[in-house]
């Protein structure tokens, strides 16, 4: 796939040059330096010169460049470049020009290991550290102790975790974080709504535990059934697409929708998902904006929390646009604080804590100055920003998290939900 890999500094000097195939020469580095580094109008990370394609990623003060003459998968090439940067950070702390110059022998060794004849191989930094170290000589005892681990992790299915981890207290933290996007018309009709979510996990578990993760009673995917709407019930959630971490055993998920995995150590993203069905909107905004005369605009904006009264939202910010020629304003609110920000042409209404099922109102006036040019006001939509703890707009819920390990130790599990605003807009 890849014909070569180069690392340049910002001056265009070649720091690392590794050719994997004989279809290019080292002189192609001059093309990249002239056409990309020395040019001021290059915006794309992909540059094609004749039959040669250059994929570059700027990291710190160096360029990581992959060169190919084949019709390669661009997403896969960039994933390799980002992984190369991650490996550099893992080995050297800061992966910059100085680190490359001080460790070029080790970098060549890593490049030979992570890519074979242009095809990416093992790019997990923790696994590479087991048999590629900065030390030039290793003791016989260390080689014998790590030999079995190297064989398992270099060729097996668990390259993301070492088997000898030990913790005094075994804990697992799960965060379900959702961003809700909304575009509502002035008549109260939902024009667009969707939820983009991610499940983050922090695992501090000893040994090689297997985790089983249950979401609701069923997770229905878009291609499960042509009439999935008839199958949905209150305990199910419909997902349009799902993306898992590589540790998840996809075969189990396809069979019974259970998420089974051996977790990496520390924090990682277990899965991403997106849904456009049965979304529980956290807030409803009603806005009445009347232009009473040529130079006066009256505002009545009410915001109601639709989630349960035992939950609350924090850091709620409502941005209510005003005409550009606003001269003076008057506002009254039933909760929080509001002020007019002239640089943004908007009222900024802030509520630190918004209890569920509560409704707050802002009444205001904007007096306009006379202008020579009469231009219609475009009326940008009202925008909201917020965070609602222990609430998921998609209805996704963690029913159970089971941890199995051969020593049968007791573990503590924590689950937290948070819904935050993505692009939450209401027209008026």
Short mmCIF file of C-alpha atoms in Angstrom, two decimals:
data_model
loop_
_atom_site.label_atom_id
_atom_site.label_comp_id
_atom_site.label_asym_id
_atom_site.label_seq_id
_atom_site.Cartn_x
_atom_site.Cartn_y
_atom_site.Cartn_z
CA UNK A 1 0.00 0.00 0.00
CA UNK A 2 2.63 2.56 1.11
CA UNK A 3 5.70 3.08 -1.01
CA UNK A 4 7.59 5.14 1.53
CA UNK A 5 7.48 7.07 4.80
CA UNK A 6 9.28 10.37 5.47
CA UNK A 7 9.65 12.80 8.36
CA UNK A 8 10.49 16.41 7.46
CA UNK A 9 11.20 19.42 9.63
CA UNK A 10 9.55 22.77 8.92
CA UNK A 11 12.52 23.80 6.72
CA UNK A 12 11.91 20.85 4.40
CA UNK A 13 14.94 18.86 5.54
CA UNK A 14 14.50 15.08 5.50
CA UNK A 15 14.95 13.65 9.02
CA UNK A 16 13.70 10.09 8.38
CA UNK A 17 13.46 8.34 5.03
CA UNK A 18 12.16 4.78 4.79
CA UNK A 19 11.29 3.18 1.44
CA UNK A 20 9.08 0.09 1.55
CA UNK A 21 8.85 -0.53 -2.19
CA UNK A 22 11.07 0.08 -5.20
CA UNK A 23 8.50 2.06 -7.21
CA UNK A 24 9.74 5.40 -5.84
CA UNK A 25 13.14 6.98 -5.24
CA UNK A 26 14.34 9.08 -2.33
CA UNK A 27 14.30 12.09 -4.64
CA UNK A 28 10.50 12.28 -4.28
CA UNK A 29 11.24 14.08 -1.01
CA UNK A 30 12.32 17.09 -3.10
CA UNK A 31 8.89 17.19 -4.75
CA UNK A 32 7.12 17.33 -1.39
CA UNK A 33 9.47 20.02 -0.07
CA UNK A 34 8.95 22.24 -3.14
CA UNK A 35 5.24 21.65 -3.74
CA UNK A 36 3.99 21.53 -0.13
CA UNK A 37 6.40 22.84 2.51
CA UNK A 38 7.70 25.74 0.42
CA UNK A 39 4.25 26.60 -0.94
CA UNK A 40 1.97 29.02 0.92
CA UNK A 41 -1.39 28.03 -0.60
CA UNK A 42 -1.55 24.30 0.19
CA UNK A 43 -4.70 23.53 2.16
CA UNK A 44 -5.30 19.84 1.48
CA UNK A 45 -3.45 17.12 3.45
CA UNK A 46 -3.33 15.09 0.21
CA UNK A 47 -1.17 16.23 -2.70
CA UNK A 48 -1.09 14.32 -6.00
CA UNK A 49 1.81 14.93 -8.37
CA UNK A 50 1.53 12.80 -11.47
CA UNK A 51 1.00 9.22 -10.32
CA UNK A 52 2.45 9.85 -6.85
CA UNK A 53 0.25 10.78 -3.88
CA UNK A 54 1.61 12.45 -0.73
CA UNK A 55 -0.39 12.20 2.51
CA UNK A 56 0.95 14.48 5.24
CA UNK A 57 0.14 15.19 8.88
CA UNK A 58 1.68 18.21 10.65
CA UNK A 59 2.64 17.30 14.22
CA UNK A 60 4.51 19.77 16.46
CA UNK A 61 7.33 21.09 14.19
CA UNK A 62 7.59 18.06 11.89
CA UNK A 63 5.71 16.63 8.92
CA UNK A 64 4.81 12.94 8.86
CA UNK A 65 4.48 11.98 5.19
CA UNK A 66 3.27 8.77 3.57
CA UNK A 67 3.93 8.29 -0.16
CA UNK A 68 2.13 5.87 -2.45
CA UNK A 69 1.70 5.20 -6.15
CA UNK A 70 -1.33 2.95 -5.63
CA UNK A 71 -4.98 3.89 -5.18
CA UNK A 72 -4.70 3.58 -1.41
CA UNK A 73 -7.45 3.96 1.18
CA UNK A 74 -6.94 7.56 2.38
CA UNK A 75 -8.61 6.98 5.74
CA UNK A 76 -6.31 4.03 6.43
CA UNK A 77 -3.22 6.04 5.48
CA UNK A 78 -4.13 8.90 7.82
CA UNK A 79 -4.92 6.44 10.61
CA UNK A 80 -1.39 5.08 10.16
CA UNK A 81 0.09 8.59 10.33
CA UNK A 82 -1.85 9.43 13.51
CA UNK A 83 -0.79 6.12 15.04
CA UNK A 84 2.84 6.92 14.16
CA UNK A 85 2.50 10.23 16.02
CA UNK A 86 0.95 8.43 19.02
CA UNK A 87 3.83 5.93 19.08
CA UNK A 88 6.32 8.80 19.02
CA UNK A 89 4.61 10.51 21.95
CA UNK A 90 4.47 7.25 23.88
CA UNK A 91 8.21 6.62 23.43
CA UNK A 92 9.65 10.13 23.61
CA UNK A 93 7.05 12.15 25.54
CA UNK A 94 7.17 14.99 23.03
CA UNK A 95 7.50 13.94 19.41
CA UNK A 96 9.24 16.84 17.68
CA UNK A 97 12.35 17.51 15.59
CA UNK A 98 14.68 17.23 18.58
CA UNK A 99 13.21 13.87 19.57
CA UNK A 100 13.61 12.56 16.01
CA UNK A 101 17.26 13.63 15.83
CA UNK A 102 18.07 12.08 19.20
CA UNK A 103 16.35 8.76 18.48
CA UNK A 104 16.61 8.20 14.73
CA UNK A 105 17.97 4.66 15.16
CA UNK A 106 15.00 3.68 17.30
CA UNK A 107 12.57 5.34 14.87
CA UNK A 108 13.95 3.30 11.96
CA UNK A 109 13.51 0.17 14.05
CA UNK A 110 9.91 1.15 14.83
CA UNK A 111 9.15 1.91 11.18
CA UNK A 112 10.39 -1.54 10.20
CA UNK A 113 8.15 -3.11 12.81
CA UNK A 114 4.91 -1.19 12.26
CA UNK A 115 4.94 -1.46 8.47
CA UNK A 116 5.92 -4.45 6.34
CA UNK A 117 6.30 -3.97 2.57
CA UNK A 118 4.05 -0.94 2.84
CA UNK A 119 1.26 -2.64 4.80
CA UNK A 120 0.67 -1.41 8.40
CA UNK A 121 1.09 -4.10 11.04
CA UNK A 122 1.15 -3.69 14.82
CA UNK A 123 0.75 -0.03 15.80
CA UNK A 124 -0.05 -0.47 19.51
CA UNK A 125 2.60 1.41 21.49
CA UNK A 126 2.25 -0.72 24.62
CA UNK A 127 2.89 -3.91 22.64
CA UNK A 128 5.85 -2.41 20.76
CA UNK A 129 7.46 -1.41 24.05
CA UNK A 130 7.69 -5.06 25.06
CA UNK A 131 10.26 -5.89 22.42
CA UNK A 132 11.47 -2.54 21.05
CA UNK A 133 13.02 -0.48 23.84
CA UNK A 134 15.39 2.44 24.06
CA UNK A 135 17.90 0.22 25.84
CA UNK A 136 20.50 -1.35 23.59
CA UNK A 137 21.05 -4.41 25.79
CA UNK A 138 18.49 -6.38 27.76
CA UNK A 139 19.25 -8.92 30.48
CA UNK A 140 18.58 -12.64 29.98
CA UNK A 141 16.14 -12.60 32.89
CA UNK A 142 14.10 -9.78 31.32
CA UNK A 143 14.06 -11.57 27.98
CA UNK A 144 12.80 -14.80 29.58
CA UNK A 145 10.17 -13.00 31.67
CA UNK A 146 8.79 -11.05 28.74
CA UNK A 147 9.11 -13.74 26.09
CA UNK A 148 5.70 -15.26 26.75
CA UNK A 149 4.00 -11.87 26.87
CA UNK A 150 5.60 -10.84 23.58
CA UNK A 151 4.40 -14.01 21.86
CA UNK A 152 0.83 -13.51 23.09
CA UNK A 153 0.55 -9.80 22.34
CA UNK A 154 2.45 -9.73 19.04
CA UNK A 155 0.43 -12.55 17.48
CA UNK A 156 -2.69 -12.83 19.63
CA UNK A 157 -5.93 -10.90 19.85
CA UNK A 158 -5.19 -8.81 22.97
CA UNK A 159 -2.53 -6.39 21.81
CA UNK A 160 -4.00 -3.51 23.84
CA UNK A 161 -3.48 -4.92 27.34
CA UNK A 162 -0.70 -6.45 29.43
CA UNK A 163 -1.69 -9.53 31.46
CA UNK A 164 0.30 -8.66 34.61
CA UNK A 165 -1.63 -5.56 35.73
CA UNK A 166 -2.46 -5.38 39.43
CA UNK A 167 -4.57 -2.87 41.36
CA UNK A 168 -5.32 -2.71 45.05
CA UNK A 169 -8.85 -1.50 44.32
CA UNK A 170 -10.51 -2.74 41.13
CA UNK A 171 -12.81 -0.09 39.65
CA UNK A 172 -14.57 0.62 36.35
CA UNK A 173 -16.07 4.00 35.47
CA UNK A 174 -18.51 4.38 32.56
CA UNK A 175 -19.53 7.77 31.13
CA UNK A 176 -22.38 8.00 28.61
CA UNK A 177 -21.99 11.41 26.96
CA UNK A 178 -24.49 12.61 24.36
CA UNK A 179 -24.65 15.73 22.19
CA UNK A 180 -28.18 16.60 21.10
CA UNK A 181 -28.69 18.64 17.92
CA UNK A 182 -31.94 20.43 17.15
CA UNK A 183 -33.30 22.81 14.55
CA UNK A 184 -36.88 23.91 15.26
CA UNK A 185 -39.05 26.13 13.07
CA UNK A 186 -40.82 29.26 14.26
CA UNK A 187 -44.09 27.26 14.33
CA UNK A 188 -42.68 24.67 16.74
CA UNK A 189 -42.06 21.96 14.13
CA UNK A 190 -38.90 19.92 14.51
CA UNK A 191 -36.95 20.30 11.26
CA UNK A 192 -33.95 18.25 12.34
CA UNK A 193 -32.95 16.41 15.49
CA UNK A 194 -30.33 13.80 16.23
CA UNK A 195 -28.08 12.58 19.02
CA UNK A 196 -24.39 11.79 18.70
CA UNK A 197 -23.13 9.82 21.67
CA UNK A 198 -20.03 8.14 23.00
CA UNK A 199 -19.40 5.75 25.86
CA UNK A 200 -16.12 6.43 27.65
CA UNK A 201 -14.68 3.93 30.10
CA UNK A 202 -11.90 4.06 32.65
CA UNK A 203 -10.84 0.58 33.68
CA UNK A 204 -8.50 0.01 36.61
CA UNK A 205 -8.78 -3.76 36.79
CA UNK A 206 -6.24 -6.46 37.63
CA UNK A 207 -5.35 -9.37 35.37
CA UNK A 208 -7.19 -10.06 32.11
CA UNK A 209 -10.86 -9.43 32.91
CA UNK A 210 -13.67 -10.02 30.44
CA UNK A 211 -16.45 -7.45 30.63
CA UNK A 212 -20.03 -7.86 29.49
CA UNK A 213 -21.92 -4.68 28.85
CA UNK A 214 -25.69 -4.47 28.46
CA UNK A 215 -27.55 -1.52 26.93
CA UNK A 216 -31.32 -1.44 27.48
CA UNK A 217 -33.13 -4.66 26.56
CA UNK A 218 -32.19 -4.48 22.88
CA UNK A 219 -30.22 -2.25 20.61
CA UNK A 220 -31.93 -2.10 17.21
CA UNK A 221 -29.77 -1.18 14.26
CA UNK A 222 -31.03 0.41 11.07
CA UNK A 223 -30.63 -2.76 8.98
CA UNK A 224 -32.11 -5.21 11.51
CA UNK A 225 -35.57 -5.28 9.97
CA UNK A 226 -37.46 -3.30 7.31
CA UNK A 227 -40.32 -2.58 9.73
CA UNK A 228 -38.31 -1.88 12.84
CA UNK A 229 -40.80 0.76 13.99
CA UNK A 230 -43.26 -2.03 14.77
CA UNK A 231 -40.69 -3.81 16.90
CA UNK A 232 -39.66 -0.90 19.04
CA UNK A 233 -40.86 -0.72 22.62
CA UNK A 234 -40.18 1.48 25.59
CA UNK A 235 -37.13 -0.52 26.65
CA UNK A 236 -35.37 -0.43 23.27
CA UNK A 237 -33.27 2.20 21.58
CA UNK A 238 -32.79 2.53 17.84
CA UNK A 239 -29.32 3.39 16.56
CA UNK A 240 -28.53 4.48 13.02
CA UNK A 241 -24.84 3.58 13.23
CA UNK A 242 -22.38 2.26 15.81
CA UNK A 243 -18.60 2.26 15.98
CA UNK A 244 -16.72 0.12 18.54
CA UNK A 245 -13.23 0.04 19.99
CA UNK A 246 -11.13 -2.80 18.60
CA UNK A 247 -11.37 -4.70 21.90
CA UNK A 248 -15.09 -5.45 21.38
CA UNK A 249 -15.96 -8.94 20.12
CA UNK A 250 -18.23 -8.10 17.23
CA UNK A 251 -19.48 -11.67 16.83
CA UNK A 252 -21.26 -11.56 20.19
CA UNK A 253 -22.81 -8.20 19.38
CA UNK A 254 -24.16 -9.46 16.05
CA UNK A 255 -25.74 -12.51 17.72
CA UNK A 256 -27.38 -11.14 20.87
CA UNK A 257 -26.47 -7.40 21.02
CA UNK A 258 -24.27 -7.86 24.10
CA UNK A 259 -20.97 -5.98 24.16
CA UNK A 260 -18.20 -8.34 25.30
CA UNK A 261 -14.62 -7.11 25.57
CA UNK A 262 -11.30 -7.26 27.39
CA UNK A 263 -10.72 -3.58 28.25
CA UNK A 264 -7.48 -1.65 27.73
CA UNK A 265 -5.91 -0.31 30.88
CA UNK A 266 -6.95 3.23 31.78
CA UNK A 267 -9.26 5.50 29.81
CA UNK A 268 -10.57 4.66 26.34
CA UNK A 269 -13.60 5.19 24.11
CA UNK A 270 -15.66 1.99 24.09
CA UNK A 271 -18.14 3.01 21.39
CA UNK A 272 -19.70 5.83 19.37
CA UNK A 273 -23.27 5.92 18.14
CA UNK A 274 -25.81 8.13 16.43
CA UNK A 275 -29.60 8.08 16.46
CA UNK A 276 -32.41 10.14 14.95
CA UNK A 277 -35.37 8.27 16.50
CA UNK A 278 -37.42 8.81 19.68
CA UNK A 279 -35.24 11.65 20.93
CA UNK A 280 -36.20 13.16 24.28
CA UNK A 281 -35.51 16.88 23.92
CA UNK A 282 -34.25 18.36 27.20
CA UNK A 283 -35.65 21.87 26.62
CA UNK A 284 -38.53 23.55 24.83
CA UNK A 285 -38.17 27.20 23.86
CA UNK A 286 -41.10 29.43 22.91
CA UNK A 287 -40.18 32.83 21.54
CA UNK A 288 -42.50 35.68 20.61
CA UNK A 289 -40.63 38.57 18.98
CA UNK A 290 -42.73 41.51 17.76
CA UNK A 291 -41.51 44.59 15.94
CA UNK A 292 -43.92 47.06 17.55
CA UNK A 293 -42.78 50.05 15.54
CA UNK A 294 -39.96 51.06 13.32
CA UNK A 295 -37.51 51.33 16.20
CA UNK A 296 -38.76 48.97 18.94
CA UNK A 297 -38.62 45.16 19.20
CA UNK A 298 -40.42 43.32 22.03
CA UNK A 299 -39.20 39.92 23.31
CA UNK A 300 -40.98 37.23 25.33
CA UNK A 301 -38.90 34.06 25.56
CA UNK A 302 -39.88 31.11 27.77
CA UNK A 303 -37.68 28.07 28.37
CA UNK A 304 -39.08 24.90 29.93
CA UNK A 305 -37.07 21.87 31.08
CA UNK A 306 -38.74 18.69 29.82
CA UNK A 307 -36.70 16.20 31.84
CA UNK A 308 -37.57 14.73 35.24
CA UNK A 309 -37.75 17.07 38.21
CA UNK A 310 -35.11 15.06 40.11
CA UNK A 311 -32.49 16.04 37.49
CA UNK A 312 -31.05 19.46 36.77
CA UNK A 313 -29.11 21.21 34.05
CA UNK A 314 -26.08 23.35 34.68
CA UNK A 315 -24.31 26.14 32.80
CA UNK A 316 -27.39 26.92 30.71
CA UNK A 317 -26.78 29.74 28.23
CA UNK A 318 -29.48 31.08 25.88
CA UNK A 319 -28.32 33.39 23.10
CA UNK A 320 -31.20 35.55 21.78
CA UNK A 321 -30.29 37.62 18.69
CA UNK A 322 -31.07 41.32 18.36
CA UNK A 323 -30.98 43.61 15.31
CA UNK A 324 -27.52 45.01 14.45
CA UNK A 325 -28.65 48.62 15.02
CA UNK A 326 -29.78 48.07 18.62
CA UNK A 327 -29.17 51.23 20.65
CA UNK A 328 -30.55 50.37 24.12
CA UNK A 329 -32.22 47.42 25.86
CA UNK A 330 -34.42 46.55 28.83
CA UNK A 331 -34.73 43.02 30.23
CA UNK A 332 -36.46 41.20 33.10
CA UNK A 333 -35.94 37.49 33.86
CA UNK A 334 -37.53 35.12 36.39
CA UNK A 335 -34.24 33.24 36.94
CA UNK A 336 -30.57 33.71 36.19
CA UNK A 337 -28.96 36.80 34.71
CA UNK A 338 -29.23 38.39 31.29
CA UNK A 339 -27.16 41.08 29.60
CA UNK A 340 -26.95 42.60 26.16
CA UNK A 341 -23.64 41.96 24.35
CA UNK A 342 -23.26 44.46 21.54
CA UNK A 343 -20.32 42.68 19.90
CA UNK A 344 -22.52 39.59 19.40
CA UNK A 345 -25.79 41.49 18.72
CA UNK A 346 -27.59 39.29 21.24
CA UNK A 347 -29.02 38.95 24.72
CA UNK A 348 -26.97 36.40 26.68
CA UNK A 349 -29.16 34.72 29.32
CA UNK A 350 -27.27 32.55 31.81
CA UNK A 351 -28.81 30.14 34.34
CA UNK A 352 -26.36 28.27 36.52
CA UNK A 353 -28.79 25.60 37.71
CA UNK A 354 -32.01 24.70 35.87
CA UNK A 355 -34.26 22.23 37.69
CA UNK A 356 -36.29 19.72 35.68
CA UNK A 357 -39.94 20.58 34.86
CA UNK A 358 -39.30 24.24 35.64
CA UNK A 359 -40.07 27.12 33.27
CA UNK A 360 -38.38 30.50 33.21
CA UNK A 361 -39.25 33.58 31.19
CA UNK A 362 -37.34 36.54 29.83
CA UNK A 363 -39.14 39.75 28.84
CA UNK A 364 -37.18 42.43 27.05
CA UNK A 365 -37.16 45.35 24.68
CA UNK A 366 -34.62 46.48 22.15
CA UNK A 367 -34.72 50.07 20.97
CA UNK A 368 -33.22 50.57 17.55
CA UNK A 369 -31.30 53.51 16.19
CA UNK A 370 -32.29 55.18 12.94
CA UNK A 371 -30.22 54.22 9.90
CA UNK A 372 -30.03 55.64 6.42
CA UNK A 373 -30.21 52.20 4.80
CA UNK A 374 -33.35 50.24 5.63
CA UNK A 375 -32.47 46.56 5.55
CA UNK A 376 -34.63 43.64 6.66
CA UNK A 377 -33.42 41.84 9.79
CA UNK A 378 -32.34 38.26 8.98
CA UNK A 379 -33.47 36.96 12.42
CA UNK A 380 -30.80 34.35 13.27
CA UNK A 381 -32.10 31.46 15.41
CA UNK A 382 -31.97 31.35 19.19
CA UNK A 383 -29.10 29.11 20.32
CA UNK A 384 -28.74 27.17 23.57
CA UNK A 385 -25.85 25.62 25.45
CA UNK A 386 -26.31 23.35 28.46
CA UNK A 387 -25.28 20.22 30.34
CA UNK A 388 -27.84 17.87 31.90
CA UNK A 389 -26.43 15.32 34.33
CA UNK A 390 -27.83 11.76 34.64
CA UNK A 391 -30.02 12.24 31.56
CA UNK A 392 -29.69 10.65 28.09
CA UNK A 393 -31.72 12.17 25.24
CA UNK A 394 -31.56 8.99 23.16
CA UNK A 395 -33.00 6.85 25.94
CA UNK A 396 -29.84 4.73 26.02
CA UNK A 397 -29.21 3.21 29.42
CA UNK A 398 -26.65 0.83 30.89
CA UNK A 399 -28.54 -2.12 32.35
CA UNK A 400 -25.54 -4.04 33.62
CA UNK A 401 -21.75 -4.25 33.55
CA UNK A 402 -20.39 -7.65 34.54
CA UNK A 403 -16.68 -8.28 35.08
CA UNK A 404 -15.30 -11.83 35.00
CA UNK A 405 -11.72 -12.66 36.01
CA UNK A 406 -10.17 -15.98 37.01
CA UNK A 407 -9.29 -14.73 40.52
CA UNK A 408 -12.97 -13.74 41.12
CA UNK A 409 -12.13 -10.43 42.77
CA UNK A 410 -14.79 -7.91 43.72
CA UNK A 411 -14.96 -4.79 41.59
CA UNK A 412 -16.73 -1.45 41.92
CA UNK A 413 -18.66 -0.09 38.93
CA UNK A 414 -19.82 3.50 38.37
CA UNK A 415 -22.08 4.78 35.59
CA UNK A 416 -22.72 8.43 34.78
CA UNK A 417 -24.83 10.08 32.08
CA UNK A 418 -24.55 13.55 30.61
CA UNK A 419 -26.41 15.26 27.77
CA UNK A 420 -24.95 18.45 26.37
CA UNK A 421 -25.94 20.80 23.58
CA UNK A 422 -24.51 20.27 20.15
CA UNK A 423 -26.20 22.67 17.72
CA UNK A 424 -29.44 23.47 19.54
CA UNK A 425 -31.28 26.19 17.60
CA UNK A 426 -34.83 27.54 17.58
CA UNK A 427 -36.08 29.87 14.88
CA UNK A 428 -38.52 32.71 15.66
#
